[in-house]
Amino acid sequence: MMNIKNIAILFLIATVSLSCKEQNKSAQKPQTNTQEQTVFAKGKLITNDNFTGTVWLENLIQPDSINQNSVGSVTFEPGARSKWHTHPAGQILLAIDGVGYYQELGQPKKILRKGDSIKCPPDIPHWHGASSDTKFIQIAITGREKGETTWLEVVTDKEYSSPATSIF
């Protein structure tokens, strides 16, 4: 025959047992995050003709009379790329996510991965963008003290599809 003490102990064991099962279920449930986690906001869709494919720009720093550098976070969807272009004061690219490409005129195309950096020399034609199957996010630091970017020709599919080498 069960007394009150035994019933209380059984109730306590059942409560603890069910509680543990619920905690285990929640621990096993995968965490879903529908928002993409990036360092900076994606920014605004670029709608000019200086890019092929879908490209987003978040302006982080505008040049001014004290510091003539502009800084932007650029997100290239897979296959997207800039036109050939030059910067009179050069440019620095910091790869922060995905897989991208960088190429100077007359040089092999280079693969850029998260953590890579490239110094684009002044007045050297080059282009950059995402690989064909992976988006690419870069921080572009561009000197403006000697003038604005000069946009050149579209990067052809043949140029874009050329073999690439790692930068290191």
Coordinates of N, CA and C in Angstrom, one line a residue:
M1 N 0.8 -1.2 0.0 CA 0.0 0.0 0.0 C 0.9 1.3 0.0
M2 N 0.5 2.2 -0.8 CA 1.3 3.4 -0.9 C 0.8 4.4 0.1
N3 N 1.8 5.1 0.7 CA 1.4 6.2 1.6 C 1.8 7.5 0.9
I4 N 1.5 8.6 1.5 CA 1.7 9.9 1.0 C 3.2 10.1 0.7
K5 N 4.1 9.6 1.5 CA 5.5 9.8 1.3 C 5.9 9.1 0.0
N6 N 5.5 7.9 -0.2 CA 5.9 7.2 -1.5 C 5.3 7.9 -2.7
I7 N 4.1 8.4 -2.6 CA 3.4 9.1 -3.7 C 4.2 10.4 -4.0
A8 N 4.6 11.1 -3.0 CA 5.4 12.3 -3.2 C 6.8 12.0 -3.9
I9 N 7.4 10.9 -3.5 CA 8.7 10.5 -4.1 C 8.5 10.2 -5.5
L10 N 7.5 9.4 -5.8 CA 7.2 9.0 -7.2 C 6.9 10.2 -8.1
F11 N 6.1 11.1 -7.5 CA 5.8 12.4 -8.3 C 7.1 13.2 -8.5
L12 N 8.0 13.3 -7.6 CA 9.2 14.0 -7.7 C 10.1 13.3 -8.8
I13 N 10.2 12.0 -8.8 CA 11.0 11.3 -9.8 C 10.4 11.5 -11.2
A14 N 9.1 11.4 -11.3 CA 8.5 11.6 -12.6 C 8.7 13.0 -13.1
T15 N 8.6 14.0 -12.3 CA 8.8 15.4 -12.7 C 10.2 15.6 -13.1
V16 N 11.2 15.2 -12.4 CA 12.6 15.3 -12.8 C 12.9 14.6 -14.1
S17 N 12.3 13.4 -14.2 CA 12.6 12.6 -15.4 C 12.0 13.3 -16.7
L18 N 10.8 13.8 -16.6 CA 10.2 14.5 -17.7 C 10.9 15.8 -18.0
S19 N 11.4 16.5 -17.0 CA 12.1 17.8 -17.1 C 13.4 17.5 -17.9
C20 N 14.1 16.4 -17.5 CA 15.4 16.1 -18.2 C 15.1 15.8 -19.7
K21 N 14.0 15.0 -20.0 CA 13.7 14.7 -21.4 C 13.5 15.9 -22.2
E22 N 12.7 16.9 -21.6 CA 12.4 18.1 -22.4 C 13.7 18.9 -22.6
Q23 N 14.6 19.0 -21.6 CA 15.9 19.7 -21.8 C 16.7 19.0 -22.9
N24 N 16.7 17.7 -22.9 CA 17.5 17.0 -24.0 C 16.9 17.2 -25.3
K25 N 15.6 17.3 -25.5 CA 15.0 17.6 -26.7 C 15.4 19.0 -27.2
S26 N 15.4 19.9 -26.4 CA 15.7 21.3 -26.8 C 17.2 21.4 -27.1
A27 N 18.0 20.6 -26.4 CA 19.5 20.6 -26.7 C 19.8 20.0 -28.1
Q28 N 18.9 19.0 -28.5 CA 19.1 18.3 -29.7 C 18.6 19.1 -30.9
K29 N 17.6 20.0 -30.7 CA 17.0 20.7 -31.7 C 18.0 21.7 -32.3
P30 N 18.2 21.7 -33.7 CA 19.2 22.6 -34.3 C 18.7 24.0 -34.2
Q31 N 19.6 24.9 -33.9 CA 19.3 26.3 -33.9 C 19.2 26.9 -35.3
T32 N 18.1 27.5 -35.6 CA 17.9 28.0 -36.9 C 17.9 29.5 -36.8
N33 N 18.7 30.2 -37.6 CA 18.8 31.6 -37.7 C 18.6 32.1 -39.1
T34 N 17.4 32.7 -39.3 CA 17.1 33.0 -40.7 C 17.8 34.3 -41.2
Q35 N 18.4 35.1 -40.2 CA 19.1 36.2 -40.6 C 20.6 35.8 -40.9
E36 N 21.1 36.3 -41.9 CA 22.5 36.1 -42.2 C 23.4 36.9 -41.3
Q37 N 24.4 36.2 -40.8 CA 25.3 36.9 -39.8 C 26.5 37.4 -40.6
T38 N 26.6 38.7 -40.7 CA 27.8 39.3 -41.4 C 28.3 40.4 -40.5
V39 N 29.5 40.8 -40.7 CA 30.2 41.9 -39.9 C 29.5 43.2 -40.1
F40 N 29.2 43.6 -41.4 CA 28.5 44.8 -41.7 C 27.2 44.5 -42.4
A41 N 26.3 45.5 -42.4 CA 25.1 45.4 -43.2 C 25.4 45.2 -44.7
K42 N 24.5 44.5 -45.4 CA 24.6 44.2 -46.8 C 24.6 45.5 -47.6
G43 N 23.9 46.5 -47.1 CA 23.9 47.8 -47.8 C 22.8 47.9 -48.9
K44 N 23.1 48.7 -49.9 CA 22.2 48.9 -51.0 C 22.6 48.2 -52.3
L45 N 21.7 47.8 -53.0 CA 21.9 47.1 -54.3 C 22.6 48.2 -55.3
I46 N 23.7 47.8 -55.9 CA 24.3 48.7 -56.9 C 23.6 48.6 -58.2
T47 N 23.1 49.7 -58.7 CA 22.3 49.6 -59.9 C 23.0 50.3 -61.1
N48 N 24.3 50.7 -61.0 CA 25.0 51.3 -62.1 C 25.5 50.1 -63.0
D49 N 26.1 50.5 -64.1 CA 26.6 49.5 -65.1 C 28.1 49.1 -64.8
N50 N 28.7 49.4 -63.7 CA 30.1 49.1 -63.4 C 30.3 47.7 -62.9
F51 N 29.2 47.0 -62.7 CA 29.3 45.6 -62.2 C 28.4 44.7 -63.1
T52 N 28.9 43.4 -63.1 CA 28.1 42.4 -63.7 C 27.5 41.5 -62.6
G53 N 26.2 41.2 -62.6 CA 25.6 40.4 -61.6 C 25.1 41.3 -60.5
T54 N 24.8 40.7 -59.3 CA 24.2 41.3 -58.2 C 25.3 41.7 -57.2
V55 N 25.4 43.0 -56.9 CA 26.4 43.5 -56.0 C 25.7 44.5 -55.0
W56 N 26.1 44.4 -53.8 CA 25.6 45.3 -52.7 C 26.7 46.1 -52.1
L57 N 26.4 47.4 -51.7 CA 27.5 48.2 -51.1 C 26.9 48.9 -49.9
E58 N 27.7 48.7 -48.8 CA 27.4 49.5 -47.5 C 28.6 50.4 -47.4
N59 N 28.3 51.7 -47.6 CA 29.4 52.7 -47.4 C 29.6 52.9 -45.9
L60 N 30.9 52.6 -45.5 CA 31.2 52.7 -44.1 C 31.9 54.0 -43.7
I61 N 32.7 54.5 -44.6 CA 33.4 55.8 -44.3 C 33.4 56.6 -45.6
Q62 N 33.0 57.8 -45.6 CA 33.1 58.7 -46.8 C 34.3 59.5 -46.7
P63 N 35.0 59.8 -47.8 CA 36.2 60.6 -47.7 C 35.8 62.1 -47.4
D64 N 36.7 62.7 -46.7 CA 36.5 64.2 -46.4 C 37.9 64.9 -46.5
S65 N 37.9 66.2 -46.2 CA 39.1 66.9 -46.3 C 40.2 66.5 -45.4
I66 N 39.9 65.8 -44.3 CA 41.0 65.3 -43.4 C 41.5 64.0 -43.8
N67 N 40.6 63.0 -44.1 CA 41.0 61.7 -44.5 C 40.3 61.4 -45.9
Q68 N 41.1 61.2 -46.9 CA 40.6 61.1 -48.3 C 40.3 59.7 -48.7
N69 N 40.2 58.8 -47.7 CA 39.9 57.4 -48.0 C 38.4 57.1 -47.9
S70 N 37.9 56.3 -48.8 CA 36.5 55.8 -48.6 C 36.7 54.3 -48.2
V71 N 35.7 53.9 -47.4 CA 35.7 52.5 -47.0 C 34.3 51.9 -47.2
G72 N 34.2 50.8 -47.8 CA 32.9 50.2 -48.1 C 33.0 48.7 -47.9
S73 N 31.9 48.1 -47.5 CA 31.7 46.7 -47.5 C 31.0 46.3 -48.7
V74 N 31.5 45.4 -49.6 CA 30.9 45.1 -50.9 C 30.6 43.6 -50.8
T75 N 29.4 43.3 -51.1 CA 28.9 41.9 -51.2 C 28.6 41.5 -52.6
F76 N 29.4 40.6 -53.2 CA 29.2 40.1 -54.5 C 28.4 38.7 -54.4
E77 N 27.3 38.6 -55.1 CA 26.6 37.3 -55.2 C 27.5 36.4 -56.1
P78 N 27.3 35.1 -56.1 CA 28.1 34.2 -57.0 C 28.1 34.7 -58.4
G79 N 29.2 34.8 -59.0 CA 29.4 35.2 -60.4 C 29.5 36.7 -60.7
A80 N 29.2 37.5 -59.6 CA 29.2 38.9 -59.8 C 30.6 39.5 -59.8
R81 N 30.8 40.5 -60.5 CA 32.2 41.1 -60.5 C 32.1 42.6 -61.0
S82 N 33.2 43.3 -60.8 CA 33.3 44.7 -61.2 C 33.8 44.7 -62.7
K83 N 33.7 45.8 -63.3 CA 34.4 46.0 -64.6 C 35.9 46.2 -64.3
W84 N 36.7 46.1 -65.3 CA 38.1 46.5 -65.2 C 38.1 48.0 -64.8
H85 N 39.0 48.4 -63.9 CA 39.0 49.8 -63.4 C 40.4 50.1 -62.8
T86 N 40.6 51.4 -62.6 CA 41.8 51.8 -61.9 C 41.5 52.8 -60.8
H87 N 42.4 53.0 -59.9 CA 42.3 53.9 -58.8 C 43.6 54.8 -58.8
P88 N 43.5 56.1 -59.0 CA 44.7 56.9 -59.0 C 45.5 56.9 -57.8
A89 N 44.9 56.6 -56.6 CA 45.7 56.5 -55.4 C 45.7 55.1 -54.8
G90 N 45.3 54.1 -55.6 CA 45.3 52.7 -55.2 C 44.1 52.3 -54.4
Q91 N 44.2 51.0 -54.0 CA 43.0 50.5 -53.2 C 43.6 49.3 -52.4
I92 N 42.9 49.0 -51.3 CA 43.3 47.8 -50.5 C 42.0 47.1 -50.4
L93 N 42.0 45.7 -50.6 CA 40.9 44.9 -50.4 C 41.1 43.9 -49.3
L94 N 40.2 43.8 -48.4 CA 40.2 42.8 -47.3 C 39.1 41.8 -47.4
A95 N 39.4 40.6 -47.7 CA 38.4 39.5 -47.8 C 37.9 39.1 -46.5
I96 N 36.5 39.3 -46.3 CA 36.0 39.0 -44.9 C 35.0 37.8 -45.0
D97 N 34.6 37.3 -46.1 CA 33.8 36.1 -46.2 C 33.7 35.6 -47.6
G98 N 33.5 34.3 -47.8 CA 33.3 33.7 -49.1 C 34.6 33.5 -49.9
V99 N 34.4 33.3 -51.2 CA 35.5 33.1 -52.1 C 35.4 34.1 -53.2
G100 N 36.5 34.8 -53.5 CA 36.4 35.8 -54.6 C 37.7 35.7 -55.5
Y101 N 37.7 36.6 -56.5 CA 38.8 36.7 -57.4 C 39.3 38.1 -57.5
Y102 N 40.6 38.3 -57.8 CA 41.2 39.6 -58.1 C 42.2 39.3 -59.2
Q103 N 42.2 40.3 -60.2 CA 43.1 40.1 -61.3 C 43.6 41.5 -61.8
E104 N 44.9 41.6 -61.9 CA 45.5 42.8 -62.5 C 45.7 42.5 -64.0
L105 N 45.6 43.5 -64.9 CA 45.8 43.3 -66.3 C 47.1 42.7 -66.6
G106 N 47.1 41.6 -67.4 CA 48.4 40.9 -67.7 C 48.9 39.9 -66.7
Q107 N 48.1 39.8 -65.6 CA 48.6 38.8 -64.5 C 47.5 37.7 -64.4
P108 N 47.9 36.6 -63.8 CA 46.9 35.6 -63.5 C 45.8 36.0 -62.5
K109 N 44.7 35.5 -62.6 CA 43.6 35.7 -61.7 C 43.9 35.0 -60.4
K110 N 43.7 35.7 -59.2 CA 44.0 35.2 -57.9 C 42.8 34.9 -57.1
I111 N 42.8 33.8 -56.3 CA 41.7 33.5 -55.5 C 41.9 34.2 -54.1
L112 N 40.8 34.8 -53.7 CA 40.7 35.5 -52.4 C 39.8 34.7 -51.4
R113 N 40.3 34.4 -50.2 CA 39.5 33.8 -49.2 C 39.5 34.6 -48.0
K114 N 38.5 34.4 -47.1 CA 38.4 35.1 -45.8 C 39.8 35.2 -45.2
G115 N 40.1 36.5 -44.8 CA 41.4 36.7 -44.2 C 42.5 37.2 -45.1
D116 N 42.3 37.0 -46.5 CA 43.3 37.5 -47.4 C 43.2 39.0 -47.6
S117 N 44.3 39.6 -48.1 CA 44.3 41.0 -48.4 C 45.1 41.3 -49.7
I118 N 44.7 42.3 -50.4 CA 45.4 42.7 -51.6 C 45.6 44.2 -51.7
K119 N 46.8 44.6 -52.1 CA 47.0 46.0 -52.3 C 47.0 46.2 -53.8
C120 N 46.0 47.0 -54.3 CA 45.9 47.3 -55.7 C 46.7 48.6 -56.0
P121 N 47.8 48.5 -56.8 CA 48.6 49.6 -57.0 C 47.9 50.7 -57.8
P122 N 48.3 52.0 -57.6 CA 47.7 53.1 -58.3 C 47.8 52.9 -59.8
D123 N 46.7 53.3 -60.5 CA 46.6 53.3 -61.9 C 46.8 52.0 -62.6
I124 N 46.7 50.9 -61.9 CA 46.8 49.5 -62.6 C 45.4 49.0 -62.8
P125 N 45.1 48.7 -64.1 CA 43.8 48.1 -64.3 C 43.6 46.8 -63.6
H126 N 42.5 46.6 -63.0 CA 42.2 45.4 -62.3 C 40.7 45.2 -62.1
W127 N 40.3 44.0 -61.7 CA 38.9 43.7 -61.4 C 38.8 42.8 -60.2
H128 N 37.7 42.7 -59.5 CA 37.5 41.8 -58.4 C 36.0 41.4 -58.3
G129 N 35.7 40.3 -57.7 CA 34.4 39.8 -57.6 C 34.3 38.4 -57.0
A130 N 33.1 37.8 -57.0 CA 32.9 36.5 -56.4 C 33.3 35.4 -57.3
S131 N 33.5 34.2 -56.7 CA 33.7 33.0 -57.5 C 32.3 32.7 -58.1
S132 N 32.4 31.7 -59.0 CA 31.1 31.4 -59.7 C 30.1 30.7 -58.9
D133 N 30.5 30.1 -57.8 CA 29.5 29.4 -56.9 C 29.4 29.8 -55.5
T134 N 30.2 30.8 -55.1 CA 30.2 31.3 -53.7 C 30.2 32.8 -53.7
K135 N 29.3 33.4 -52.8 CA 29.4 34.8 -52.7 C 30.7 35.3 -52.1
F136 N 31.0 36.5 -52.2 CA 32.2 37.1 -51.6 C 32.0 38.4 -51.0
I137 N 32.5 38.7 -49.8 CA 32.3 39.9 -49.2 C 33.7 40.5 -48.9
Q138 N 33.9 41.8 -49.3 CA 35.2 42.4 -49.1 C 35.0 43.8 -48.5
I139 N 36.1 44.2 -47.9 CA 36.1 45.6 -47.4 C 37.1 46.3 -48.4
A140 N 36.6 47.4 -49.1 CA 37.4 48.1 -50.0 C 37.8 49.4 -49.4
I141 N 39.1 49.7 -49.3 CA 39.6 50.9 -48.8 C 40.3 51.6 -50.0
T142 N 39.7 52.8 -50.4 CA 40.1 53.4 -51.7 C 40.6 54.8 -51.4
G143 N 41.8 55.1 -51.8 CA 42.3 56.5 -51.7 C 41.6 57.4 -52.7
R144 N 41.2 58.5 -52.3 CA 40.5 59.4 -53.2 C 41.3 60.7 -53.4
E145 N 42.4 60.9 -52.8 CA 43.2 62.1 -52.8 C 43.7 62.5 -54.2
K146 N 43.8 61.5 -55.1 CA 44.3 61.8 -56.5 C 43.2 61.7 -57.5
G147 N 42.0 61.5 -57.1 CA 40.9 61.5 -58.0 C 40.0 60.2 -57.8
E148 N 39.0 60.2 -58.6 CA 38.0 59.1 -58.5 C 38.4 57.9 -59.4
T149 N 37.7 56.8 -59.2 CA 37.9 55.5 -59.9 C 37.6 55.8 -61.4
T150 N 38.5 55.2 -62.2 CA 38.2 55.2 -63.7 C 37.7 53.9 -64.1
W151 N 36.5 53.8 -64.6 CA 35.9 52.5 -65.0 C 36.2 52.3 -66.5
L152 N 36.6 51.0 -66.7 CA 37.0 50.6 -68.1 C 36.0 49.6 -68.7
E153 N 36.6 48.5 -69.3 CA 35.7 47.6 -70.0 C 35.1 46.5 -69.0
V154 N 34.1 45.9 -69.5 CA 33.4 44.8 -68.8 C 34.4 43.6 -68.8
V155 N 34.5 42.9 -67.7 CA 35.3 41.6 -67.7 C 34.5 40.6 -68.5
T156 N 35.1 40.1 -69.5 CA 34.5 39.1 -70.4 C 34.3 37.8 -69.6
D157 N 33.4 36.9 -70.1 CA 33.2 35.6 -69.5 C 34.5 34.8 -69.6
K158 N 35.2 34.9 -70.7 CA 36.4 34.2 -70.9 C 37.5 34.7 -69.9
E159 N 37.6 36.0 -69.6 CA 38.5 36.5 -68.6 C 38.1 36.0 -67.2
Y160 N 36.8 36.0 -66.9 CA 36.3 35.6 -65.6 C 36.5 34.1 -65.4
S161 N 36.4 33.3 -66.5 CA 36.5 31.9 -66.4 C 38.0 31.4 -66.5
S162 N 38.9 32.3 -66.6 CA 40.3 31.8 -66.7 C 40.8 31.1 -65.5
P163 N 41.8 30.3 -65.5 CA 42.3 29.6 -64.3 C 42.7 30.6 -63.3
A164 N 42.6 30.2 -62.0 CA 42.9 31.1 -60.9 C 44.0 30.4 -60.0
T165 N 44.8 31.2 -59.4 CA 45.8 30.7 -58.5 C 45.6 31.3 -57.1
S166 N 46.0 30.6 -56.1 CA 45.9 31.1 -54.7 C 46.9 32.3 -54.6
I167 N 46.6 33.3 -53.7 CA 47.5 34.4 -53.6 C 48.7 34.1 -52.8
F168 N 48.7 33.0 -52.0 CA 49.9 32.7 -51.2 C 50.6 31.5 -51.8

